[in-house]
Amino acid sequence: SDGGGGGEAQSSFLAAAEAALAALPPAAPRPRNADDAFFAEADAHREALARQAEAPVTQQQQPQEQQKEAGGSEAGGGVHECPEPGCGARFEDSAALQAHYRARHYFRCRVCSRTLPTPRLLELHIAEAHDAYFAAMAARGGMVYKCLVDGCDAVFASAAARGQHVRDTH
């Protein structure tokens, strides 16, 4: 038989454990999941930026040096004029105009006016260059760098690892 001595020892152990737990600093907040409601507003803002980035850029939004176009002229010259408001570039043939339009007016970032060759690269650019949530996740080593190749779902913790993947795999 215990004689009751074990209960007293257990009680003092529990009291000591509770005192030790009370002396610990508060627990650090746990990282949130990417789909946490906490990020909903930032996600909506990022999606709005992505939609805005795909819209045409007006002359007032273009940097001055990008308004002049190599291979064409701002006024006079060619018979094929760029239909983009404020551009004014003219070309001798429609192929040159089409090449200009694809290079200068498709997939342009509305934040920094950078032009990218595909919608996927524009989306990745917006996230990586202009999204605070992406920057925070990248700083923590999160798997946020998506492969640059359409159809590849690989994701990496650094741009360098992604670059190595692209060189090795694609």
Backbone as ProteinMPNN parsed JSONL, in Angstrom:
{"seq_chain_A": "SDGGGGGEAQSSFLAAAEAALAALPPAAPRPRNADDAFFAEADAHREALARQAEAPVTQQQQPQEQQKEAGGSEAGGGVHECPEPGCGARFEDSAALQAHYRARHYFRCRVCSRTLPTPRLLELHIAEAHDAYFAAMAARGGMVYKCLVDGCDAVFASAAARGQHVRDTH", "coords_chain_A": {"N_chain_A": [[0.835, -1.182, 0.0], [0.395, 2.31, -0.646], [0.118, 4.308, 1.202], [-0.533, 6.942, 0.939], [1.573, 8.68, 0.518], [2.527, 8.897, -2.085], [0.676, 10.465, -3.451], [1.069, 12.993, -2.401], [3.66, 13.561, -3.284], [3.242, 13.542, -6.022], [1.522, 15.706, -6.25], [3.208, 17.832, -5.446], [5.051, 17.699, -7.501], [3.443, 18.351, -9.74], [2.769, 20.972, -9.029], [5.3, 22.162, -9.134], [5.854, 21.799, -11.865], [3.819, 23.329, -13.035], [4.588, 25.858, -12.109], [7.045, 26.112, -13.406], [6.195, 26.128, -16.088], [4.684, 28.482, -16.06], [6.687, 30.334, -15.792], [7.915, 30.386, -18.238], [8.545, 32.194, -21.32], [5.959, 33.717, -23.376], [4.59, 31.666, -25.971], [5.866, 31.711, -29.278], [4.116, 33.038, -32.096], [2.577, 30.729, -34.307], [3.553, 29.889, -37.652], [1.449, 30.997, -40.302], [-0.818, 29.302, -42.485], [-0.757, 29.41, -46.07], [-3.324, 29.703, -47.112], [-4.726, 30.93, -45.12], [-7.205, 33.035, -43.623], [-6.192, 35.421, -42.778], [-4.511, 36.371, -44.776], [-6.176, 37.12, -46.814], [-6.922, 39.755, -47.663], [-4.477, 40.779, -48.655], [-4.019, 38.898, -50.662], [-6.16, 39.464, -52.373], [-5.429, 42.042, -53.123], [-3.014, 41.517, -54.488], [-4.002, 39.97, -56.61], [-5.565, 41.894, -57.862], [-3.557, 43.646, -58.678], [-2.289, 41.98, -60.513], [-4.292, 41.705, -62.465], [-4.49, 44.366, -63.229], [-1.97, 44.768, -64.251], [-2.044, 43.49, -66.67], [-3.524, 45.11, -68.261], [-3.67, 47.587, -70.913], [-1.001, 49.98, -71.213], [-0.931, 53.432, -70.757], [0.251, 56.439, -72.431], [1.011, 58.31, -70.503], [1.719, 56.667, -68.416], [3.932, 55.307, -69.281], [7.484, 55.105, -69.088], [9.53, 57.822, -70.211], [11.718, 57.18, -71.95], [10.893, 54.75, -73.005], [8.885, 55.344, -74.716], [9.81, 56.035, -77.197], [10.598, 54.212, -80.073], [12.716, 51.746, -81.304], [13.455, 51.075, -84.7], [11.212, 52.193, -85.728], [9.35, 55.266, -85.946], [8.396, 58.206, -84.1], [6.707, 59.979, -85.378], [5.512, 60.416, -88.707], [7.273, 58.689, -91.415], [6.816, 55.275, -91.506], [3.973, 53.433, -92.862], [2.362, 51.925, -91.294], [0.871, 52.349, -88.327], [1.237, 52.161, -84.806], [-1.471, 51.008, -82.881], [-1.777, 51.506, -80.208], [-2.79, 53.755, -77.725], [-1.11, 56.829, -77.488], [1.401, 55.84, -78.215], [2.434, 56.045, -80.955], [4.4, 54.978, -82.676], [5.624, 54.139, -85.929], [5.69, 51.992, -88.787], [7.26, 50.406, -91.614], [6.253, 47.991, -92.567], [3.69, 45.509, -91.916], [4.556, 43.308, -90.445], [6.699, 44.247, -88.924], [5.336, 46.066, -87.326], [3.662, 44.288, -85.927], [5.59, 42.803, -84.52], [6.679, 44.829, -82.93], [4.393, 45.494, -81.405], [3.876, 43.119, -79.984], [6.236, 42.994, -78.487], [6.282, 45.395, -77.022], [3.727, 46.034, -75.977], [2.219, 43.826, -75.141], [1.587, 41.921, -72.254], [2.541, 43.7, -70.187], [3.856, 45.03, -67.222], [2.01, 46.91, -64.995], [2.987, 48.22, -62.827], [5.804, 48.67, -62.978], [6.28, 48.925, -65.67], [7.651, 46.973, -67.091], [8.018, 44.686, -69.779], [6.943, 41.456, -70.509], [7.361, 38.192, -72.015], [5.296, 36.249, -71.81], [2.042, 35.488, -70.356], [2.3, 33.984, -68.002], [4.948, 34.528, -67.146], [4.668, 37.24, -66.653], [2.858, 37.17, -64.511], [4.449, 35.814, -62.588], [6.524, 37.68, -62.374], [5.154, 39.916, -61.275], [4.411, 38.891, -58.762], [6.98, 38.261, -57.648], [8.413, 40.672, -57.798], [6.773, 42.734, -56.839], [5.079, 42.004, -54.735], [4.338, 42.005, -51.386], [3.701, 39.898, -49.656], [4.817, 37.699, -50.973], [7.52, 38.452, -50.777], [7.897, 38.326, -48.0], [7.426, 35.601, -47.52], [9.487, 34.488, -49.059], [11.714, 35.489, -47.704], [11.557, 34.001, -45.418], [12.3, 31.591, -46.342], [10.418, 30.139, -47.688], [8.741, 27.941, -50.003], [8.433, 29.402, -52.735], [9.237, 30.195, -55.26], [8.254, 29.695, -58.367], [8.593, 27.435, -61.128], [9.776, 28.66, -64.251], [8.843, 27.69, -66.625], [6.073, 27.058, -68.657], [3.553, 24.791, -67.699], [5.125, 23.286, -65.987], [5.142, 22.349, -62.668], [6.949, 22.669, -60.611], [8.359, 23.981, -57.588], [10.392, 26.217, -55.684], [12.74, 27.141, -53.046], [14.449, 29.198, -53.519], [15.547, 31.629, -55.946], [17.866, 30.924, -57.211], [17.93, 28.111, -56.96], [15.721, 27.521, -58.512], [16.627, 28.452, -60.998], [18.717, 26.639, -61.453], [17.231, 24.299, -61.682], [15.774, 24.891, -64.043], [17.882, 25.026, -65.907], [18.899, 22.39, -65.696], [16.685, 20.717, -66.192], [14.976, 21.679, -68.21]], "CA_chain_A": [[0.0, 0.0, 0.0], [1.167, 3.551, -0.781], [0.008, 5.081, 2.422], [-0.855, 8.339, 0.647], [2.769, 9.478, 0.268], [2.688, 9.117, -3.52], [-0.195, 11.553, -3.875], [1.701, 14.248, -1.991], [4.798, 13.761, -4.177], [2.687, 13.88, -7.333], [0.978, 17.05, -6.121], [4.298, 18.809, -5.442], [5.614, 17.666, -8.851], [2.545, 19.127, -10.597], [2.911, 22.382, -8.658], [6.588, 22.615, -9.666], [5.721, 21.847, -13.32], [2.997, 24.502, -13.36], [5.405, 27.046, -11.854], [8.033, 26.186, -14.484], [5.478, 26.548, -17.297], [4.287, 29.881, -15.903], [7.881, 31.171, -15.913], [8.353, 30.422, -19.637], [7.999, 33.309, -22.107], [4.826, 33.286, -24.205], [4.961, 30.951, -27.195], [5.884, 32.508, -30.509], [2.983, 32.669, -32.952], [2.89, 29.714, -35.317], [3.383, 30.397, -39.02], [0.109, 30.798, -40.866], [-0.894, 28.638, -43.785], [-0.95, 30.36, -47.173], [-4.75, 29.931, -47.356], [-5.314, 31.515, -43.913], [-8.02, 34.234, -43.879], [-5.338, 36.57, -42.483], [-3.89, 36.841, -46.006], [-7.203, 37.34, -47.844], [-6.852, 41.119, -48.201], [-3.26, 40.885, -49.46], [-4.228, 38.087, -51.865], [-7.05, 40.22, -53.258], [-4.639, 43.156, -53.649], [-2.085, 40.952, -55.459], [-4.77, 39.588, -57.795], [-5.94, 43.138, -58.54], [-2.346, 44.108, -59.355], [-2.064, 41.11, -61.676], [-5.265, 42.086, -63.502], [-4.131, 45.71, -63.679], [-0.728, 44.672, -65.016], [-2.333, 42.998, -68.01], [-4.241, 46.143, -69.008], [-2.762, 48.415, -71.708], [-0.347, 51.093, -70.536], [-1.115, 54.683, -71.494], [1.47, 57.211, -72.631], [1.396, 58.94, -69.248], [2.263, 55.662, -67.514], [5.174, 54.764, -69.81], [8.671, 55.935, -68.929], [9.804, 58.618, -71.416], [12.613, 56.51, -72.887], [10.231, 53.619, -73.643], [7.897, 55.81, -75.678], [10.447, 56.018, -78.51], [10.715, 52.807, -80.464], [13.713, 51.438, -82.326], [12.863, 50.446, -85.879], [10.068, 52.986, -86.153], [9.532, 56.65, -85.549], [7.223, 58.707, -83.385], [5.798, 60.629, -86.325], [5.987, 60.268, -90.08], [7.941, 57.413, -91.652], [6.068, 54.128, -92.002], [2.543, 53.529, -93.127], [1.662, 51.143, -90.276], [1.024, 53.03, -87.035], [0.843, 51.38, -83.631], [-2.792, 51.435, -82.42], [-1.771, 51.76, -78.768], [-2.883, 55.193, -77.463], [0.083, 57.495, -76.985], [2.666, 55.246, -78.666], [2.839, 56.808, -82.131], [5.426, 54.343, -83.504], [5.173, 53.819, -87.286], [6.554, 50.982, -89.381], [7.139, 50.231, -93.057], [5.453, 46.811, -92.899], [2.852, 45.037, -90.811], [5.317, 42.368, -89.61], [7.454, 45.048, -87.957], [4.348, 46.581, -86.366], [3.255, 43.183, -85.053], [6.714, 42.499, -83.622], [6.705, 45.936, -81.969], [3.244, 45.41, -80.494], [4.098, 41.979, -79.073], [7.359, 43.283, -77.588], [6.087, 46.582, -76.189], [2.403, 46.27, -75.405], [1.663, 42.597, -74.561], [2.102, 41.452, -70.976], [3.316, 44.772, -69.565], [3.589, 45.254, -65.801], [1.513, 48.269, -64.767], [3.714, 48.82, -61.708], [7.133, 49.145, -63.379], [6.28, 48.991, -67.138], [8.445, 45.916, -67.718], [7.268, 43.841, -70.698], [7.367, 40.058, -70.446], [6.888, 37.498, -73.215], [4.126, 35.386, -71.618], [1.233, 35.843, -69.181], [2.858, 33.319, -66.816], [6.117, 35.276, -66.679], [4.164, 38.484, -66.079], [2.307, 36.84, -63.19], [5.575, 35.54, -61.69], [7.204, 38.957, -62.154], [4.362, 40.73, -60.34], [4.555, 38.304, -57.429], [8.346, 38.325, -57.148], [8.94, 42.036, -57.745], [5.881, 43.742, -56.273], [4.159, 41.436, -53.752], [4.928, 41.963, -50.045], [3.522, 38.554, -49.099], [5.846, 36.872, -51.598], [8.811, 38.826, -50.192], [7.953, 37.797, -46.636], [7.567, 34.141, -47.596], [10.824, 34.198, -49.583], [12.659, 35.778, -46.623], [11.473, 32.885, -44.464], [12.726, 30.359, -47.002], [9.258, 29.402, -48.188], [8.796, 27.413, -51.371], [7.612, 30.38, -53.446], [9.739, 30.468, -56.603], [7.689, 28.728, -59.311], [9.352, 27.216, -62.358], [9.443, 29.629, -65.292], [8.354, 27.005, -67.821], [4.645, 26.719, -68.654], [3.259, 23.374, -67.551], [5.946, 22.675, -64.935], [4.62, 22.77, -61.366], [8.009, 22.657, -59.599], [8.458, 25.192, -56.774], [11.689, 26.213, -55.015], [12.922, 28.093, -51.952], [15.289, 30.314, -53.96], [15.618, 31.852, -57.389], [19.024, 30.168, -57.692], [17.517, 26.708, -57.099], [14.84, 27.473, -59.681], [17.479, 28.585, -62.181], [19.41, 25.365, -61.646], [16.206, 23.373, -62.183], [15.481, 25.224, -65.441], [19.043, 24.61, -66.707], [19.054, 20.934, -65.674], [15.491, 19.978, -66.599], [14.313, 22.185, -69.41]], "C_chain_A": [[0.864, 1.222, 0.0], [1.159, 4.344, 0.498], [-0.219, 6.54, 2.156], [0.351, 9.178, 0.327], [2.964, 9.797, -1.194], [1.858, 10.269, -4.018], [0.406, 12.899, -3.55], [2.877, 14.574, -2.91], [4.32, 14.182, -5.566], [2.162, 15.305, -7.327], [2.088, 18.093, -6.139], [4.989, 18.849, -6.809], [4.771, 18.513, -9.804], [2.663, 20.617, -10.308], [4.21, 22.946, -9.227], [6.523, 22.746, -11.189], [4.904, 23.053, -13.748], [3.778, 25.784, -13.162], [6.436, 27.223, -12.968], [7.384, 26.644, -15.786], [5.092, 28.019, -17.234], [5.473, 30.812, -16.101], [8.381, 31.274, -17.356], [7.793, 31.653, -20.349], [6.834, 32.807, -22.949], [5.334, 32.627, -25.493], [4.915, 31.894, -28.389], [4.689, 32.093, -31.366], [3.436, 31.656, -34.007], [2.723, 30.329, -36.709], [1.986, 30.07, -39.543], [0.212, 30.05, -42.191], [-1.179, 29.683, -44.86], [-2.423, 30.654, -47.435], [-5.479, 30.491, -46.135], [-6.076, 32.8, -44.274], [-7.226, 35.512, -43.617], [-4.773, 37.193, -43.764], [-4.898, 37.229, -47.085], [-7.095, 38.726, -48.475], [-5.626, 41.287, -49.099], [-3.393, 40.076, -50.749], [-5.105, 38.828, -52.871], [-6.29, 41.378, -53.907], [-3.677, 42.653, -54.739], [-2.813, 40.564, -56.743], [-5.215, 40.821, -58.577], [-4.741, 43.707, -59.29], [-2.081, 43.28, -60.61], [-3.018, 41.466, -62.808], [-4.895, 43.443, -64.089], [-2.887, 45.654, -64.569], [-0.969, 44.21, -66.441], [-3.068, 44.022, -68.871], [-3.241, 46.973, -69.814], [-2.214, 49.584, -70.896], [-0.533, 52.345, -71.378], [0.209, 55.423, -71.6], [1.937, 57.834, -71.322], [2.044, 57.939, -68.298], [3.595, 55.103, -68.002], [6.335, 55.679, -69.461], [9.0, 56.602, -70.266], [10.655, 57.857, -72.425], [11.962, 55.319, -73.582], [9.205, 54.057, -74.674], [8.484, 55.875, -77.081], [10.756, 54.573, -78.854], [11.777, 52.643, -81.536], [13.009, 50.765, -83.504], [11.651, 51.192, -86.4], [10.337, 54.426, -85.783], [8.26, 57.132, -84.887], [6.223, 59.363, -84.328], [6.385, 60.472, -87.721], [6.583, 58.885, -90.298], [6.993, 56.387, -92.223], [4.587, 54.364, -92.16], [1.717, 52.76, -92.105], [1.925, 51.761, -88.906], [0.519, 52.139, -85.904], [-0.499, 51.896, -83.113], [-2.848, 51.766, -80.931], [-1.805, 53.27, -78.52], [-1.579, 55.74, -76.882], [1.396, 56.946, -77.489], [3.209, 56.004, -79.881], [3.909, 56.168, -82.999], [4.831, 53.95, -84.855], [6.191, 52.886, -87.922], [6.253, 50.836, -90.865], [6.281, 49.031, -93.417], [4.725, 46.303, -91.659], [3.591, 44.057, -89.908], [6.11, 43.122, -88.542], [6.52, 45.63, -86.896], [3.928, 45.481, -85.395], [4.353, 42.825, -84.061], [6.829, 43.569, -82.539], [5.599, 45.776, -80.934], [3.427, 44.276, -79.49], [5.183, 42.302, -78.053], [7.054, 44.41, -76.607], [4.752, 46.672, -75.472], [1.717, 45.02, -74.866], [2.327, 42.363, -73.216], [3.032, 42.468, -70.307], [2.878, 44.942, -68.116], [3.17, 46.706, -65.603], [2.259, 48.971, -63.636], [5.025, 49.433, -62.188], [7.315, 49.238, -64.893], [7.162, 47.946, -67.818], [7.534, 45.063, -68.598], [7.833, 42.43, -70.631], [6.732, 39.281, -71.588], [5.648, 36.63, -73.042], [3.321, 35.845, -70.407], [1.785, 35.207, -67.905], [4.051, 34.096, -66.268], [5.71, 36.623, -66.097], [3.634, 38.232, -64.671], [3.429, 36.579, -62.178], [6.333, 36.826, -61.371], [6.465, 39.805, -61.128], [4.514, 40.198, -58.924], [5.949, 38.564, -56.874], [8.87, 39.75, -56.984], [8.074, 43.009, -56.956], [4.981, 43.25, -55.142], [4.84, 41.282, -52.394], [4.797, 40.581, -49.412], [4.576, 37.609, -49.671], [7.199, 37.166, -50.956], [8.966, 38.257, -48.787], [8.151, 36.285, -46.65], [8.958, 33.752, -48.107], [11.878, 34.426, -48.501], [12.678, 34.663, -45.584], [11.911, 31.561, -45.082], [11.585, 29.513, -47.516], [9.443, 28.962, -49.628], [7.892, 28.291, -52.24], [8.06, 30.644, -54.883], [9.269, 29.37, -57.557], [8.581, 28.628, -60.545], [8.846, 28.179, -63.434], [8.784, 28.997, -66.515], [6.878, 26.659, -67.669], [4.471, 25.212, -68.554], [4.078, 22.668, -66.493], [5.481, 23.234, -63.595], [5.678, 22.794, -60.268], [8.085, 24.017, -58.901], [9.723, 25.079, -55.922], [11.756, 27.293, -53.937], [13.793, 29.277, -52.367], [15.255, 30.43, -55.48], [16.783, 31.062, -57.98], [18.668, 28.695, -57.901], [16.598, 26.547, -58.304], [15.663, 27.552, -60.965], [18.221, 27.297, -62.499], [18.454, 24.32, -62.215], [15.935, 23.626, -63.667], [16.637, 24.773, -66.333], [19.14, 23.086, -66.811], [17.897, 20.192, -66.332], [14.933, 20.418, -67.943], [15.36, 22.622, -70.422]], "O_chain_A": [[1.953, 1.211, 0.574], [2.15, 4.998, 0.821], [-0.106, 7.339, 3.086], [0.184, 10.317, -0.108], [3.507, 10.85, -1.529], [2.285, 10.99, -4.92], [0.275, 13.847, -4.325], [3.072, 15.733, -3.277], [4.907, 15.058, -6.202], [2.341, 16.036, -8.301], [1.939, 19.136, -6.776], [5.46, 19.904, -7.234], [5.311, 19.299, -10.583], [2.657, 21.435, -11.229], [4.233, 24.065, -9.74], [7.073, 23.694, -11.75], [5.253, 23.729, -14.716], [3.651, 26.711, -13.962], [6.677, 28.341, -13.424], [7.957, 27.458, -16.511], [5.165, 28.724, -18.24], [5.299, 31.953, -16.529], [9.184, 32.154, -17.667], [6.695, 32.11, -20.028], [6.727, 31.608, -23.21], [6.38, 32.999, -26.024], [4.043, 32.756, -28.491], [4.295, 30.926, -31.36], [4.55, 31.737, -34.524], [1.86, 31.181, -36.919], [1.427, 29.01, -39.26], [1.204, 30.158, -42.912], [-1.777, 30.722, -44.579], [-2.755, 31.734, -47.925], [-6.71, 30.526, -46.11], [-5.636, 33.561, -45.135], [-7.545, 36.566, -44.167], [-4.579, 38.407, -43.828], [-4.495, 37.633, -48.176], [-7.169, 38.854, -49.697], [-5.723, 41.869, -50.179], [-2.937, 40.511, -51.807], [-4.829, 38.821, -54.071], [-6.477, 41.665, -55.089], [-3.541, 43.285, -55.787], [-2.306, 40.799, -57.84], [-5.242, 40.802, -59.807], [-4.885, 44.197, -60.41], [-1.693, 43.82, -61.647], [-2.615, 41.527, -63.969], [-4.977, 43.645, -65.301], [-2.775, 46.413, -65.532], [-0.173, 44.51, -67.33], [-3.218, 43.824, -70.077], [-2.072, 47.055, -69.435], [-2.885, 50.108, -70.006], [-0.313, 52.316, -72.589], [1.179, 55.067, -70.931], [3.138, 57.881, -71.057], [2.846, 58.334, -67.451], [4.322, 54.487, -67.223], [6.197, 56.901, -69.527], [8.777, 56.019, -71.327], [10.363, 57.876, -73.621], [12.425, 54.909, -74.646], [8.702, 53.228, -75.432], [7.744, 55.781, -78.06], [11.143, 53.799, -77.979], [11.742, 53.325, -82.56], [12.079, 49.98, -83.317], [11.117, 50.827, -87.448], [11.439, 54.766, -85.353], [7.187, 56.559, -85.075], [5.017, 59.302, -84.092], [7.602, 60.405, -87.892], [6.419, 58.002, -89.457], [6.424, 56.587, -93.297], [4.027, 55.344, -91.668], [0.498, 52.923, -92.051], [3.041, 51.709, -88.388], [-0.496, 51.455, -86.038], [-0.656, 53.102, -82.923], [-3.867, 52.258, -80.447], [-0.956, 53.998, -79.036], [-1.023, 55.197, -75.927], [2.439, 57.539, -77.212], [4.316, 56.541, -79.838], [4.303, 56.772, -83.997], [3.692, 53.49, -84.932], [7.388, 52.967, -87.646], [5.14, 51.106, -91.316], [5.636, 49.035, -94.466], [5.084, 46.617, -90.524], [3.286, 43.978, -88.718], [6.184, 42.686, -87.393], [6.865, 45.681, -85.716], [3.847, 45.708, -84.188], [4.073, 42.571, -82.889], [7.049, 43.254, -81.369], [5.837, 45.906, -79.734], [3.17, 44.444, -78.298], [5.069, 41.93, -76.886], [7.526, 44.379, -75.47], [4.661, 47.337, -74.441], [0.702, 45.147, -74.181], [3.527, 42.595, -73.073], [4.153, 42.144, -69.916], [1.685, 44.992, -67.817], [3.889, 47.625, -65.996], [2.171, 50.191, -63.502], [5.335, 50.577, -61.854], [8.398, 49.594, -65.356], [7.393, 48.039, -69.023], [6.408, 44.751, -68.21], [9.046, 42.232, -70.689], [5.673, 39.668, -72.082], [4.999, 36.299, -74.034], [3.857, 36.518, -69.527], [1.744, 35.824, -66.84], [4.154, 34.3, -65.059], [6.334, 37.101, -65.15], [3.926, 38.991, -63.747], [3.371, 37.061, -61.047], [6.738, 37.04, -60.229], [7.081, 40.352, -60.213], [4.721, 40.97, -57.988], [6.086, 39.039, -55.747], [9.697, 40.001, -56.107], [8.582, 44.01, -56.451], [4.179, 44.033, -54.632], [5.801, 40.525, -52.26], [5.702, 40.142, -48.703], [5.16, 36.811, -48.938], [7.944, 36.243, -50.627], [10.035, 37.765, -48.425], [8.951, 35.752, -45.881], [9.54, 32.78, -47.626], [12.829, 33.652, -48.387], [13.703, 34.416, -44.948], [11.894, 30.526, -44.415], [11.747, 28.316, -47.756], [10.221, 29.557, -50.375], [6.725, 27.964, -52.456], [7.32, 31.262, -55.648], [9.808, 28.263, -57.561], [9.229, 29.594, -60.95], [7.654, 28.473, -63.515], [8.225, 29.707, -67.352], [6.475, 26.045, -66.681], [5.155, 24.45, -69.237], [3.752, 21.538, -66.129], [5.432, 24.45, -63.408], [5.33, 22.927, -59.095], [7.903, 25.062, -59.525], [10.088, 23.987, -55.488], [10.951, 28.224, -53.912], [13.867, 30.265, -51.637], [14.976, 29.467, -56.194], [16.704, 30.586, -59.112], [19.059, 28.098, -58.904], [16.685, 25.557, -59.031], [15.42, 26.8, -61.909], [18.342, 26.907, -63.661], [18.813, 23.554, -63.11], [15.874, 22.685, -64.458], [16.407, 24.2, -67.398], [19.427, 22.55, -67.881], [18.102, 19.153, -66.961], [14.467, 19.589, -68.725], [15.013, 23.082, -71.51]]}, "name": "protein", "num_of_chains": 1, "seq": "SDGGGGGEAQSSFLAAAEAALAALPPAAPRPRNADDAFFAEADAHREALARQAEAPVTQQQQPQEQQKEAGGSEAGGGVHECPEPGCGARFEDSAALQAHYRARHYFRCRVCSRTLPTPRLLELHIAEAHDAYFAAMAARGGMVYKCLVDGCDAVFASAAARGQHVRDTH"}
